[in-house]
Every structure is written in structure tokens, then in C-alpha cells.
């Protein structure tokens, strides 16, 4: 049993692909991590492909180098899906299914795409929970029923959902699923793609890199041992450590308390019921210059996000909130995402509320001076 990253650094320097003793010790560690991730997901170890993170897992799942499938994604997918599918060559056409105002998947739109677009086969890729709002896109499991009816391949981007929602792939008819270590407090730069055995037998997905035969030929390159071990370790901790699971359960109470405290000056974006417990996306009607407000909060040590950062480092109006509320809506320009972790304390939440209230007062003063 490995206790720390430093232990791994000093003991497992052998290349896992080398056949000498040092290499096979590293290999054993990787296979142990594969087993840990597989059992946390209810999958077989041979169905887990280690990657450099959620972005790469999503890219491998959807790049479809030989253009065998048409793609359908939701309008609020992470940029690693959204931008990838926009760059695919002709013949891999992607349709985008809308979301409802509460951020859940618009099933009617999906059905209409499935019935009107002509293609040999489809891959539908939908995130389990949205990274900005925390909304669970398919809370009733309708995608699985549609999959039975239309026979598409289903990929779930579970980067935000893994560890916060139960996932048991032994009775969930999903073909591919992406996870990332850093969302579980593992190391950044490691992740995994689950690929169902029957899909692997059809030689899908295609590897994105050219190289050796690592990761069952799906992902060449010497494995990121430390990152992989951190993913395996956290996956096991999260799924079988009762104390840790209890701490995960406490997050919701703190998040709900926080939202109630701010209810007079904010509104919750997205479905209140169908959300993962650690995310709160709030619209503050008094805020119209998000970058200014974020700067004020950051100066007061409250590390929160507006939307995705563009190349200039400034927050752009959120694509996700714009999809939900429309381009004319003020919501994307005045909304902030708050993320809690197992380590967030109630004292910190109390402090966050008072910082936000004071920051709004200061924001209004600055705006007054700028008039
Ligand atoms: N998918 C979702 C829903 C995410 O939130 C993220 C990262 O935040 C990713 C994919 C990309 O994962 P990674 O940062 O490991 O590349």
C-alpha cells in the first residue's frame, strides 16, 4: 500500500514498460491503480485507459479519426468536447442539442436530431454534471431509454460527476466515460477513459497519438505514474472510505446554508434539485461588471470563478449561462460559480458570505465613482 507521493517518487522510478524488476514494480502499481479506478466505477480493469486528464479522455472518445459516427453533444459541454467537435473534418458532422432554462438536457431537441439527421451511427456525448452550474443534465436517466430506442453509442463526461454522484457501470449501459484525477483532489494531469469491452472489440476509439502499444494500444506514451497512482488512491478513498464519504455528504448542508444566507441578493442558476452538492452558481442582479467584482473578491481572498477565462485573462460571458438564459439576458454578466470541497469548513462559508456582502457594497461605491 502506497502512503505518499514521495514514497512513489523514490520507489517507483522504473519505466512501467521495462521488463526488469524496477519496471515491473512500477507496472504493478499502475495495475493496482487501474483496479482501484475500475472498482470505483463498477468496470473491468481492462476497460480503463489512463490519459493525461479529462480533456484527453474526451478527445479520445470523440475524435473518431476514421469518421465512423455522427456526433450529438449538448450545448453546455466542456470546451474539450465543444471545441473538439467543432474542429472535426466534414463527414463527422456534429449536432448540438439544446438545454432547458434549468440547465437539464432538452430531450425533445435530442429526439428530433436523432430522428431527422441521417447517419450510419451516432455517438451522443453528454456531461454527467455541468462544470459551471453543477446541474445534472439527465436526472431521470432518459438517455439510457433513448439509447435503447435509437441504438447510439453513449459517452458521458463524468469529470465533474465522479465522486459526487454514484456511478456503477456494471448496470449503466454507457459505452465510454471520462474522469479526471484533480477533481477528486488527485494530481493534476491524470485521468482515465472507460471504454466498454464490446466497443474495444470493434476497434473503437482510435488512438490520438502515434507511438507504442501502451494502454492497450489506445494511448501511447510512458504513463504518468504519480498522477495515475493519485487517481487510483482517491478513487478508492472516495468509494470505500466511510469517513471520507461522510465528509462528502456534509458539503450539501454548507452549500445550501450559503445560498439561503445570500437569497436576498442573489438567485440560483440552474435546477436547484438536480445538482451536484458542491457547486453553487449565483446571479447577483446588482453586478453587471463581472471582472471588477471578481477582482474585488480576489483581493479579499475569495477564490471563485466567473466564467471560462479567455486568452486575455478576462472573464467572457459564460457560454453555458448564455445557452440557458439567452444572449440578451443579464444573468451571464453577473453570475459567479462557487465550488466547495471536502475541506471547506462552515467557518469559511460564514466568512465567504460576509466578504460577498462587503464586496457588493464596495463594488457599488467604485461604480458610483466611475460614473
Ligand atoms: N470536462 C469537464 C466537465 C470539466 O469540468 C473539465 C475540467 O474542469 C474537463 C472535462 C477537463 O478535464 P482536465 O482538466 O483534467 O483536462
mmCIF file of C-alpha atoms and ligand atoms in Angstrom:
data_model
loop_
_atom_site.group_PDB
_atom_site.id
_atom_site.type_symbol
_atom_site.label_atom_id
_atom_site.label_comp_id
_atom_site.label_asym_id
_atom_site.label_seq_id
_atom_site.Cartn_x
_atom_site.Cartn_y
_atom_site.Cartn_z
ATOM 1 C CA UNK A 1 0.000 0.000 0.000
ATOM 2 C CA UNK A 2 1.384 3.343 -1.033
ATOM 3 C CA UNK A 3 1.228 6.112 1.536
ATOM 4 C CA UNK A 4 2.566 9.178 -0.173
ATOM 5 C CA UNK A 5 3.610 10.695 -3.453
ATOM 6 C CA UNK A 6 7.203 10.971 -2.177
ATOM 7 C CA UNK A 7 7.236 7.233 -1.462
ATOM 8 C CA UNK A 8 6.163 6.633 -5.051
ATOM 9 C CA UNK A 9 8.780 9.050 -6.434
ATOM 10 C CA UNK A 10 11.617 7.309 -4.592
ATOM 11 C CA UNK A 11 10.476 3.701 -5.022
ATOM 12 C CA UNK A 12 8.892 3.544 -8.435
ATOM 13 C CA UNK A 13 11.308 5.234 -10.795
ATOM 14 C CA UNK A 14 11.389 2.217 -13.143
ATOM 15 C CA UNK A 15 9.667 2.592 -16.502
ATOM 16 C CA UNK A 16 6.474 0.514 -16.245
ATOM 17 C CA UNK A 17 7.078 -0.833 -19.756
ATOM 18 C CA UNK A 18 10.557 -2.203 -18.908
ATOM 19 C CA UNK A 19 10.707 -5.891 -18.172
ATOM 20 C CA UNK A 20 13.359 -5.619 -15.423
ATOM 21 C CA UNK A 21 12.398 -5.732 -11.750
ATOM 22 C CA UNK A 22 12.247 -1.932 -11.278
ATOM 23 C CA UNK A 23 9.938 -1.661 -14.276
ATOM 24 C CA UNK A 24 7.644 -4.436 -13.174
ATOM 25 C CA UNK A 25 7.321 -2.866 -9.702
ATOM 26 C CA UNK A 26 6.057 0.315 -11.364
ATOM 27 C CA UNK A 27 3.797 -1.755 -13.621
ATOM 28 C CA UNK A 28 2.279 -3.470 -10.570
ATOM 29 C CA UNK A 29 1.480 -0.059 -9.080
ATOM 30 C CA UNK A 30 -0.235 1.084 -12.256
ATOM 31 C CA UNK A 31 -2.261 -2.112 -12.469
ATOM 32 C CA UNK A 32 -3.270 -1.687 -8.829
ATOM 33 C CA UNK A 33 -4.470 1.859 -9.615
ATOM 34 C CA UNK A 34 -6.351 0.544 -12.649
ATOM 35 C CA UNK A 35 -8.089 -1.947 -10.375
ATOM 36 C CA UNK A 36 -8.959 0.848 -7.904
ATOM 37 C CA UNK A 37 -10.448 3.090 -10.598
ATOM 38 C CA UNK A 38 -12.290 0.149 -12.170
ATOM 39 C CA UNK A 39 -13.893 -0.914 -8.913
ATOM 40 C CA UNK A 40 -14.888 2.659 -8.019
ATOM 41 C CA UNK A 41 -16.712 2.799 -11.370
ATOM 42 C CA UNK A 42 -18.047 -0.766 -11.452
ATOM 43 C CA UNK A 43 -15.928 -1.521 -14.543
ATOM 44 C CA UNK A 44 -13.360 -4.147 -15.519
ATOM 45 C CA UNK A 45 -9.688 -3.110 -15.216
ATOM 46 C CA UNK A 46 -9.181 -3.796 -18.941
ATOM 47 C CA UNK A 47 -11.826 -1.154 -19.655
ATOM 48 C CA UNK A 48 -9.787 1.652 -18.033
ATOM 49 C CA UNK A 49 -7.374 3.646 -20.228
ATOM 50 C CA UNK A 50 -5.190 6.133 -18.395
ATOM 51 C CA UNK A 51 -4.825 9.563 -20.016
ATOM 52 C CA UNK A 52 -3.376 12.968 -19.204
ATOM 53 C CA UNK A 53 -6.747 14.135 -17.858
ATOM 54 C CA UNK A 54 -10.369 14.747 -18.709
ATOM 55 C CA UNK A 55 -9.544 16.768 -21.826
ATOM 56 C CA UNK A 56 -7.589 13.947 -23.394
ATOM 57 C CA UNK A 57 -10.131 11.316 -22.350
ATOM 58 C CA UNK A 58 -12.885 13.366 -24.007
ATOM 59 C CA UNK A 59 -10.760 13.879 -27.111
ATOM 60 C CA UNK A 60 -10.011 10.161 -27.483
ATOM 61 C CA UNK A 61 -13.695 9.326 -27.032
ATOM 62 C CA UNK A 62 -14.942 11.738 -29.679
ATOM 63 C CA UNK A 63 -12.109 12.412 -32.156
ATOM 64 C CA UNK A 64 -13.200 9.403 -34.260
ATOM 65 C CA UNK A 65 -10.231 9.687 -36.616
ATOM 66 C CA UNK A 66 -11.888 7.423 -39.201
ATOM 67 C CA UNK A 67 -15.165 9.402 -39.092
ATOM 68 C CA UNK A 68 -17.331 6.360 -38.366
ATOM 69 C CA UNK A 69 -20.014 8.176 -36.402
ATOM 70 C CA UNK A 70 -22.054 11.370 -36.462
ATOM 71 C CA UNK A 71 -21.864 13.188 -33.107
ATOM 72 C CA UNK A 72 -24.506 14.760 -30.937
ATOM 73 C CA UNK A 73 -23.431 16.811 -27.945
ATOM 74 C CA UNK A 74 -25.294 19.085 -25.572
ATOM 75 C CA UNK A 75 -24.969 22.848 -25.890
ATOM 76 C CA UNK A 76 -23.276 23.149 -22.489
ATOM 77 C CA UNK A 77 -20.439 20.638 -22.889
ATOM 78 C CA UNK A 78 -16.967 21.436 -21.610
ATOM 79 C CA UNK A 79 -14.667 23.099 -24.166
ATOM 80 C CA UNK A 80 -12.722 19.826 -24.550
ATOM 81 C CA UNK A 81 -15.820 18.383 -26.226
ATOM 82 C CA UNK A 82 -17.284 21.565 -27.675
ATOM 83 C CA UNK A 83 -14.140 22.801 -29.423
ATOM 84 C CA UNK A 84 -13.069 19.324 -30.495
ATOM 85 C CA UNK A 85 -16.322 18.566 -32.284
ATOM 86 C CA UNK A 86 -16.262 21.969 -33.974
ATOM 87 C CA UNK A 87 -12.843 21.145 -35.434
ATOM 88 C CA UNK A 88 -13.712 17.683 -36.761
ATOM 89 C CA UNK A 89 -13.474 17.217 -40.537
ATOM 90 C CA UNK A 90 -16.541 17.064 -42.754
ATOM 91 C CA UNK A 91 -18.203 13.665 -42.556
ATOM 92 C CA UNK A 92 -18.067 13.758 -38.749
ATOM 93 C CA UNK A 93 -20.845 16.291 -38.519
ATOM 94 C CA UNK A 94 -21.865 17.307 -35.012
ATOM 95 C CA UNK A 95 -25.355 18.337 -33.966
ATOM 96 C CA UNK A 96 -25.872 20.297 -30.782
ATOM 97 C CA UNK A 97 -28.875 19.550 -28.568
ATOM 98 C CA UNK A 98 -30.227 22.481 -26.573
ATOM 99 C CA UNK A 99 -30.627 22.606 -22.818
ATOM 100 C CA UNK A 100 -33.655 23.828 -20.869
ATOM 101 C CA UNK A 101 -33.614 27.006 -18.804
ATOM 102 C CA UNK A 102 -32.761 24.941 -15.714
ATOM 103 C CA UNK A 103 -29.673 23.529 -17.466
ATOM 104 C CA UNK A 104 -31.015 20.000 -17.986
ATOM 105 C CA UNK A 105 -30.817 18.391 -21.418
ATOM 106 C CA UNK A 106 -33.703 19.210 -23.769
ATOM 107 C CA UNK A 107 -34.747 15.666 -24.617
ATOM 108 C CA UNK A 108 -37.213 16.742 -27.305
ATOM 109 C CA UNK A 109 -34.421 18.502 -29.168
ATOM 110 C CA UNK A 110 -32.201 15.432 -28.862
ATOM 111 C CA UNK A 111 -35.005 13.180 -30.134
ATOM 112 C CA UNK A 112 -35.670 15.478 -33.072
ATOM 113 C CA UNK A 113 -31.959 15.377 -34.061
ATOM 114 C CA UNK A 114 -31.907 11.594 -33.759
ATOM 115 C CA UNK A 115 -34.960 11.279 -35.989
ATOM 116 C CA UNK A 116 -34.011 13.815 -38.654
ATOM 117 C CA UNK A 117 -30.226 13.554 -39.089
ATOM 118 C CA UNK A 118 -29.265 10.722 -41.405
ATOM 119 C CA UNK A 119 -26.178 8.790 -40.338
ATOM 120 C CA UNK A 120 -24.876 5.241 -40.168
ATOM 121 C CA UNK A 121 -24.367 5.570 -36.433
ATOM 122 C CA UNK A 122 -24.230 8.180 -33.688
ATOM 123 C CA UNK A 123 -22.163 8.936 -30.630
ATOM 124 C CA UNK A 124 -24.105 11.005 -28.126
ATOM 125 C CA UNK A 125 -21.837 12.775 -25.666
ATOM 126 C CA UNK A 126 -23.360 14.468 -22.636
ATOM 127 C CA UNK A 127 -21.767 15.556 -19.385
ATOM 128 C CA UNK A 128 -22.976 13.925 -16.196
ATOM 129 C CA UNK A 129 -22.933 17.237 -14.331
ATOM 130 C CA UNK A 130 -22.098 20.664 -15.674
ATOM 131 C CA UNK A 131 -18.844 22.250 -14.503
ATOM 132 C CA UNK A 132 -20.294 25.764 -14.138
ATOM 133 C CA UNK A 133 -23.741 25.148 -12.669
ATOM 134 C CA UNK A 134 -23.372 21.643 -11.227
ATOM 135 C CA UNK A 135 -26.666 20.724 -12.945
ATOM 136 C CA UNK A 136 -27.178 17.013 -13.664
ATOM 137 C CA UNK A 137 -28.102 17.000 -17.336
ATOM 138 C CA UNK A 138 -30.156 13.809 -17.409
ATOM 139 C CA UNK A 139 -31.565 13.419 -13.882
ATOM 140 C CA UNK A 140 -34.167 10.785 -14.806
ATOM 141 C CA UNK A 141 -31.831 8.578 -16.853
ATOM 142 C CA UNK A 142 -33.795 9.205 -20.075
ATOM 143 C CA UNK A 143 -30.668 8.959 -22.206
ATOM 144 C CA UNK A 144 -30.467 5.257 -21.459
ATOM 145 C CA UNK A 145 -34.028 4.735 -22.671
ATOM 146 C CA UNK A 146 -33.312 6.724 -25.844
ATOM 147 C CA UNK A 147 -30.145 4.683 -26.347
ATOM 148 C CA UNK A 148 -32.277 1.508 -26.330
ATOM 149 C CA UNK A 149 -34.657 3.055 -28.831
ATOM 150 C CA UNK A 150 -32.146 4.624 -31.249
ATOM 151 C CA UNK A 151 -29.121 2.402 -30.698
ATOM 152 C CA UNK A 152 -26.441 5.123 -30.389
ATOM 153 C CA UNK A 153 -23.142 4.929 -28.552
ATOM 154 C CA UNK A 154 -23.195 6.930 -25.331
ATOM 155 C CA UNK A 155 -20.226 8.819 -23.885
ATOM 156 C CA UNK A 156 -20.544 10.552 -20.527
ATOM 157 C CA UNK A 157 -18.127 13.270 -19.472
ATOM 158 C CA UNK A 158 -18.124 12.399 -15.766
ATOM 159 C CA UNK A 159 -15.243 14.707 -14.845
ATOM 160 C CA UNK A 160 -17.462 16.783 -12.534
ATOM 161 C CA UNK A 161 -19.796 13.983 -11.507
ATOM 162 C CA UNK A 162 -17.286 11.308 -10.453
ATOM 163 C CA UNK A 163 -17.053 11.268 -6.679
ATOM 164 C CA UNK A 164 -20.217 13.306 -6.254
ATOM 165 C CA UNK A 165 -22.761 11.059 -7.950
ATOM 166 C CA UNK A 166 -22.974 7.272 -7.736
ATOM 167 C CA UNK A 167 -21.663 5.597 -10.902
ATOM 168 C CA UNK A 168 -21.947 1.863 -11.409
ATOM 169 C CA UNK A 169 -21.041 0.921 -14.944
ATOM 170 C CA UNK A 170 -21.915 -2.712 -14.356
ATOM 171 C CA UNK A 171 -25.587 -1.757 -14.582
ATOM 172 C CA UNK A 172 -25.364 1.507 -16.528
ATOM 173 C CA UNK A 173 -25.409 0.937 -20.269
ATOM 174 C CA UNK A 174 -22.799 3.552 -21.120
ATOM 175 C CA UNK A 175 -20.097 2.897 -23.742
ATOM 176 C CA UNK A 176 -17.437 5.425 -22.716
ATOM 177 C CA UNK A 177 -16.922 7.663 -19.689
ATOM 178 C CA UNK A 178 -14.238 10.236 -18.830
ATOM 179 C CA UNK A 179 -12.828 11.097 -15.400
ATOM 180 C CA UNK A 180 -10.049 13.366 -14.140
ATOM 181 C CA UNK A 181 -7.829 12.975 -11.064
ATOM 182 C CA UNK A 182 -7.701 16.601 -9.952
ATOM 183 C CA UNK A 183 -11.468 16.777 -9.451
ATOM 184 C CA UNK A 184 -11.014 14.187 -6.691
ATOM 185 C CA UNK A 185 -8.077 16.075 -5.140
ATOM 186 C CA UNK A 186 -5.662 13.820 -7.014
ATOM 187 C CA UNK A 187 -2.755 15.262 -9.012
ATOM 188 C CA UNK A 188 -3.387 17.489 -11.987
ATOM 189 C CA UNK A 189 -2.542 15.974 -15.377
ATOM 190 C CA UNK A 190 -4.035 12.498 -14.992
ATOM 191 C CA UNK A 191 -7.360 10.994 -15.913
ATOM 192 C CA UNK A 192 -8.976 7.962 -17.462
ATOM 193 C CA UNK A 193 -11.339 6.937 -20.192
ATOM 194 C CA UNK A 194 -13.577 3.942 -19.605
ATOM 195 C CA UNK A 195 -14.206 2.074 -22.849
ATOM 196 C CA UNK A 196 -16.656 -0.829 -22.684
ATOM 197 C CA UNK A 197 -15.076 -4.138 -23.751
ATOM 198 C CA UNK A 198 -17.530 -4.709 -26.601
ATOM 199 C CA UNK A 199 -16.615 -1.316 -28.093
ATOM 200 C CA UNK A 200 -12.892 -2.094 -27.823
ATOM 201 C CA UNK A 201 -13.582 -5.266 -29.823
ATOM 202 C CA UNK A 202 -14.947 -3.025 -32.597
ATOM 203 C CA UNK A 203 -11.559 -1.220 -32.564
ATOM 204 C CA UNK A 204 -13.011 1.992 -31.233
ATOM 205 C CA UNK A 205 -11.789 4.533 -30.169
ATOM 206 C CA UNK A 206 -8.820 5.395 -32.370
ATOM 207 C CA UNK A 207 -5.637 6.474 -30.566
ATOM 208 C CA UNK A 208 -4.879 10.171 -30.975
ATOM 209 C CA UNK A 209 -1.096 9.855 -30.731
ATOM 210 C CA UNK A 210 1.200 7.622 -32.719
ATOM 211 C CA UNK A 211 3.649 5.593 -30.657
ATOM 212 C CA UNK A 212 3.998 2.408 -28.667
ATOM 213 C CA UNK A 213 1.416 -0.076 -27.506
ATOM 214 C CA UNK A 214 0.817 1.399 -24.035
ATOM 215 C CA UNK A 215 -2.672 1.367 -22.538
ATOM 216 C CA UNK A 216 -3.851 -1.486 -24.783
ATOM 217 C CA UNK A 217 -2.845 0.481 -27.892
ATOM 218 C CA UNK A 218 -5.315 3.261 -27.123
ATOM 219 C CA UNK A 219 -2.854 5.758 -25.614
ATOM 220 C CA UNK A 220 0.849 5.511 -26.415
ATOM 221 C CA UNK A 221 3.476 7.137 -24.183
ATOM 222 C CA UNK A 222 5.113 6.312 -20.872
ATOM 223 C CA UNK A 223 2.472 6.510 -18.192
ATOM 224 C CA UNK A 224 2.276 9.381 -15.702
ATOM 225 C CA UNK A 225 2.862 7.082 -12.754
ATOM 226 C CA UNK A 226 2.344 9.621 -9.956
ATOM 227 C CA UNK A 227 -0.801 11.052 -11.487
ATOM 228 C CA UNK A 228 -2.254 7.608 -12.104
ATOM 229 C CA UNK A 229 -1.492 6.465 -8.561
ATOM 230 C CA UNK A 230 -3.151 9.594 -7.184
ATOM 231 C CA UNK A 231 -6.260 8.886 -9.267
ATOM 232 C CA UNK A 232 -6.399 5.275 -8.086
ATOM 233 C CA UNK A 233 -5.806 6.253 -4.470
ATOM 234 C CA UNK A 234 -8.511 8.944 -4.426
ATOM 235 C CA UNK A 235 -10.992 6.803 -6.373
ATOM 236 C CA UNK A 236 -10.676 4.087 -3.750
ATOM 237 C CA UNK A 237 -10.814 6.523 -0.832
ATOM 238 C CA UNK A 238 -13.911 8.185 -2.177
ATOM 239 C CA UNK A 239 -15.765 4.971 -2.877
ATOM 240 C CA UNK A 240 -14.878 2.897 0.159
ATOM 241 C CA UNK A 241 -13.635 5.150 2.995
ATOM 242 C CA UNK A 242 -16.720 5.717 5.153
ATOM 243 C CA UNK A 243 -15.228 8.703 6.957
ATOM 244 C CA UNK A 244 -14.374 10.400 3.646
ATOM 245 C CA UNK A 245 -17.799 9.617 2.200
ATOM 246 C CA UNK A 246 -19.367 11.188 5.282
ATOM 247 C CA UNK A 247 -17.368 14.367 4.698
ATOM 248 C CA UNK A 248 -18.554 14.426 1.083
ATOM 249 C CA UNK A 249 -22.123 14.218 2.407
ATOM 250 C CA UNK A 250 -21.569 17.318 4.611
ATOM 251 C CA UNK A 251 -20.908 19.584 1.642
ATOM 252 C CA UNK A 252 -24.559 19.926 0.672
ATOM 253 C CA UNK A 253 -25.611 21.352 4.043
ATOM 254 C CA UNK A 254 -22.884 24.024 3.838
ATOM 255 C CA UNK A 255 -23.749 24.894 0.230
ATOM 256 C CA UNK A 256 -27.476 25.152 0.998
ATOM 257 C CA UNK A 257 -26.810 27.293 4.088
ATOM 258 C CA UNK A 258 -24.634 29.616 1.992
ATOM 259 C CA UNK A 259 -27.341 30.024 -0.659
ATOM 260 C CA UNK A 260 -30.033 30.738 1.939
ATOM 261 C CA UNK A 261 -27.821 33.412 3.548
ATOM 262 C CA UNK A 262 -27.423 35.160 0.185
ATOM 263 C CA UNK A 263 -31.002 34.640 -1.030
ATOM 264 C CA UNK A 264 -31.919 38.350 -0.633
ATOM 265 C CA UNK A 265 -29.174 39.459 -3.066
ATOM 266 C CA UNK A 266 -28.799 36.513 -5.440
ATOM 267 C CA UNK A 267 -30.612 33.862 -7.454
ATOM 268 C CA UNK A 268 -29.551 30.286 -8.070
ATOM 269 C CA UNK A 269 -28.771 29.497 -11.703
ATOM 270 C CA UNK A 270 -29.991 26.119 -12.899
ATOM 271 C CA UNK A 271 -32.020 23.377 -11.316
ATOM 272 C CA UNK A 272 -31.959 23.644 -7.531
ATOM 273 C CA UNK A 273 -32.833 19.971 -7.011
ATOM 274 C CA UNK A 274 -30.841 18.282 -9.766
ATOM 275 C CA UNK A 275 -27.358 19.462 -8.907
ATOM 276 C CA UNK A 276 -24.152 18.053 -7.516
ATOM 277 C CA UNK A 277 -23.691 19.093 -3.896
ATOM 278 C CA UNK A 278 -20.510 21.153 -4.121
ATOM 279 C CA UNK A 279 -21.497 23.707 -6.751
ATOM 280 C CA UNK A 280 -23.418 26.923 -6.428
ATOM 281 C CA UNK A 281 -23.817 29.227 -9.399
ATOM 282 C CA UNK A 282 -25.362 32.511 -8.267
ATOM 283 C CA UNK A 283 -26.591 35.527 -10.181
ATOM 284 C CA UNK A 284 -26.196 38.858 -8.372
ATOM 285 C CA UNK A 285 -28.583 41.341 -10.070
ATOM 286 C CA UNK A 286 -26.564 44.273 -8.667
ATOM 287 C CA UNK A 287 -23.469 43.139 -10.591
ATOM 288 C CA UNK A 288 -23.061 43.971 -14.256
ATOM 289 C CA UNK A 289 -19.260 44.213 -14.479
ATOM 290 C CA UNK A 290 -18.167 40.779 -13.538
ATOM 291 C CA UNK A 291 -14.415 41.287 -13.939
ATOM 292 C CA UNK A 292 -14.472 44.182 -11.489
ATOM 293 C CA UNK A 293 -16.459 42.181 -8.950
ATOM 294 C CA UNK A 294 -14.203 39.129 -9.320
ATOM 295 C CA UNK A 295 -11.165 41.340 -8.755
ATOM 296 C CA UNK A 296 -12.705 42.768 -5.578
ATOM 297 C CA UNK A 297 -13.461 39.248 -4.308
ATOM 298 C CA UNK A 298 -9.987 38.010 -5.203
ATOM 299 C CA UNK A 299 -8.373 40.901 -3.297
ATOM 300 C CA UNK A 300 -10.338 39.704 -0.280
ATOM 301 C CA UNK A 301 -9.004 36.155 -0.787
ATOM 302 C CA UNK A 302 -12.222 34.629 -2.050
ATOM 303 C CA UNK A 303 -11.112 32.406 -4.932
ATOM 304 C CA UNK A 304 -14.143 31.991 -7.165
ATOM 305 C CA UNK A 305 -14.748 31.847 -10.907
ATOM 306 C CA UNK A 306 -16.891 33.882 -13.201
ATOM 307 C CA UNK A 307 -16.779 32.045 -16.473
ATOM 308 C CA UNK A 308 -14.094 30.428 -18.529
ATOM 309 C CA UNK A 309 -11.054 32.688 -18.869
ATOM 310 C CA UNK A 310 -10.290 33.800 -22.398
ATOM 311 C CA UNK A 311 -6.759 34.350 -23.664
ATOM 312 C CA UNK A 312 -6.644 37.893 -22.267
ATOM 313 C CA UNK A 313 -7.347 36.512 -18.787
ATOM 314 C CA UNK A 314 -10.636 38.381 -18.573
ATOM 315 C CA UNK A 315 -13.893 36.566 -17.953
ATOM 316 C CA UNK A 316 -16.063 36.218 -21.022
ATOM 317 C CA UNK A 317 -19.818 35.851 -20.706
ATOM 318 C CA UNK A 318 -20.401 32.192 -19.929
ATOM 319 C CA UNK A 319 -21.377 30.040 -22.920
ATOM 320 C CA UNK A 320 -23.281 27.772 -20.522
ATOM 321 C CA UNK A 321 -25.362 30.543 -18.928
ATOM 322 C CA UNK A 322 -25.909 32.189 -22.311
ATOM 323 C CA UNK A 323 -27.337 28.901 -23.595
ATOM 324 C CA UNK A 324 -29.630 28.663 -20.574
ATOM 325 C CA UNK A 325 -30.821 32.275 -20.399
ATOM 326 C CA UNK A 326 -30.269 33.724 -23.901
ATOM 327 C CA UNK A 327 -27.887 36.350 -25.292
ATOM 328 C CA UNK A 328 -29.965 39.298 -24.114
ATOM 329 C CA UNK A 329 -30.064 38.134 -20.508
ATOM 330 C CA UNK A 330 -28.040 39.994 -17.840
ATOM 331 C CA UNK A 331 -27.511 36.709 -15.956
ATOM 332 C CA UNK A 332 -24.234 35.642 -17.659
ATOM 333 C CA UNK A 333 -22.701 39.047 -16.860
ATOM 334 C CA UNK A 334 -23.460 38.942 -13.161
ATOM 335 C CA UNK A 335 -23.009 35.302 -12.171
ATOM 336 C CA UNK A 336 -20.377 33.546 -10.132
ATOM 337 C CA UNK A 337 -19.614 29.892 -9.560
ATOM 338 C CA UNK A 338 -18.749 28.837 -6.018
ATOM 339 C CA UNK A 339 -17.156 25.408 -5.544
ATOM 340 C CA UNK A 340 -16.878 23.712 -2.178
ATOM 341 C CA UNK A 341 -14.634 20.787 -1.320
ATOM 342 C CA UNK A 342 -14.467 18.207 1.442
ATOM 343 C CA UNK A 343 -12.012 20.550 3.151
ATOM 344 C CA UNK A 344 -14.291 23.612 3.131
ATOM 345 C CA UNK A 345 -15.398 24.459 6.668
ATOM 346 C CA UNK A 346 -18.586 26.111 7.894
ATOM 347 C CA UNK A 347 -16.413 28.985 9.263
ATOM 348 C CA UNK A 348 -15.081 29.591 5.757
ATOM 349 C CA UNK A 349 -18.627 29.693 4.395
ATOM 350 C CA UNK A 350 -19.603 32.253 7.059
ATOM 351 C CA UNK A 351 -16.573 34.324 6.100
ATOM 352 C CA UNK A 352 -17.427 33.982 2.391
ATOM 353 C CA UNK A 353 -20.915 35.393 2.987
ATOM 354 C CA UNK A 354 -19.566 38.433 4.805
ATOM 355 C CA UNK A 355 -16.866 39.014 2.153
ATOM 356 C CA UNK A 356 -19.502 38.893 -0.611
ATOM 357 C CA UNK A 357 -21.785 41.365 1.189
ATOM 358 C CA UNK A 358 -18.956 43.774 1.870
ATOM 359 C CA UNK A 359 -17.616 43.369 -1.709
ATOM 360 C CA UNK A 360 -21.002 44.241 -3.203
ATOM 361 C CA UNK A 361 -21.039 47.450 -1.121
ATOM 362 C CA UNK A 362 -17.515 48.309 -2.311
ATOM 363 C CA UNK A 363 -18.409 47.425 -5.937
ATOM 364 C CA UNK A 364 -21.311 49.888 -5.808
ATOM 365 C CA UNK A 365 -19.047 52.622 -4.405
ATOM 366 C CA UNK A 366 -16.484 52.061 -7.177
ATOM 367 C CA UNK A 367 -19.205 52.155 -9.811
ATOM 368 C CA UNK A 368 -20.508 55.415 -8.331
ATOM 369 C CA UNK A 369 -17.045 56.996 -8.555
ATOM 370 C CA UNK A 370 -16.608 55.730 -12.129
ATOM 371 C CA UNK A 371 -19.883 57.373 -13.262
HETATM 372 N N1 LIG B 1 -14.891 18.004 -18.521
HETATM 373 C C1 LIG B 1 -15.378 18.743 -17.520
HETATM 374 C C2 LIG B 1 -16.846 18.689 -17.241
HETATM 375 C C3 LIG B 1 -14.530 19.532 -16.739
HETATM 376 O O1 LIG B 1 -15.035 20.276 -15.755
HETATM 377 C C4 LIG B 1 -13.146 19.531 -17.019
HETATM 378 C C5 LIG B 1 -12.202 20.346 -16.238
HETATM 379 O O2 LIG B 1 -12.540 21.161 -15.452
HETATM 380 C C6 LIG B 1 -12.682 18.737 -18.085
HETATM 381 C C7 LIG B 1 -13.587 17.985 -18.809
HETATM 382 C C8 LIG B 1 -11.229 18.698 -18.439
HETATM 383 O O3 LIG B 1 -10.509 17.942 -17.500
HETATM 384 P P1 LIG B 1 -8.942 18.167 -17.313
HETATM 385 O O4 LIG B 1 -8.769 19.498 -16.641
HETATM 386 O O5 LIG B 1 -8.487 17.020 -16.470
HETATM 387 O O6 LIG B 1 -8.333 18.125 -18.666
#
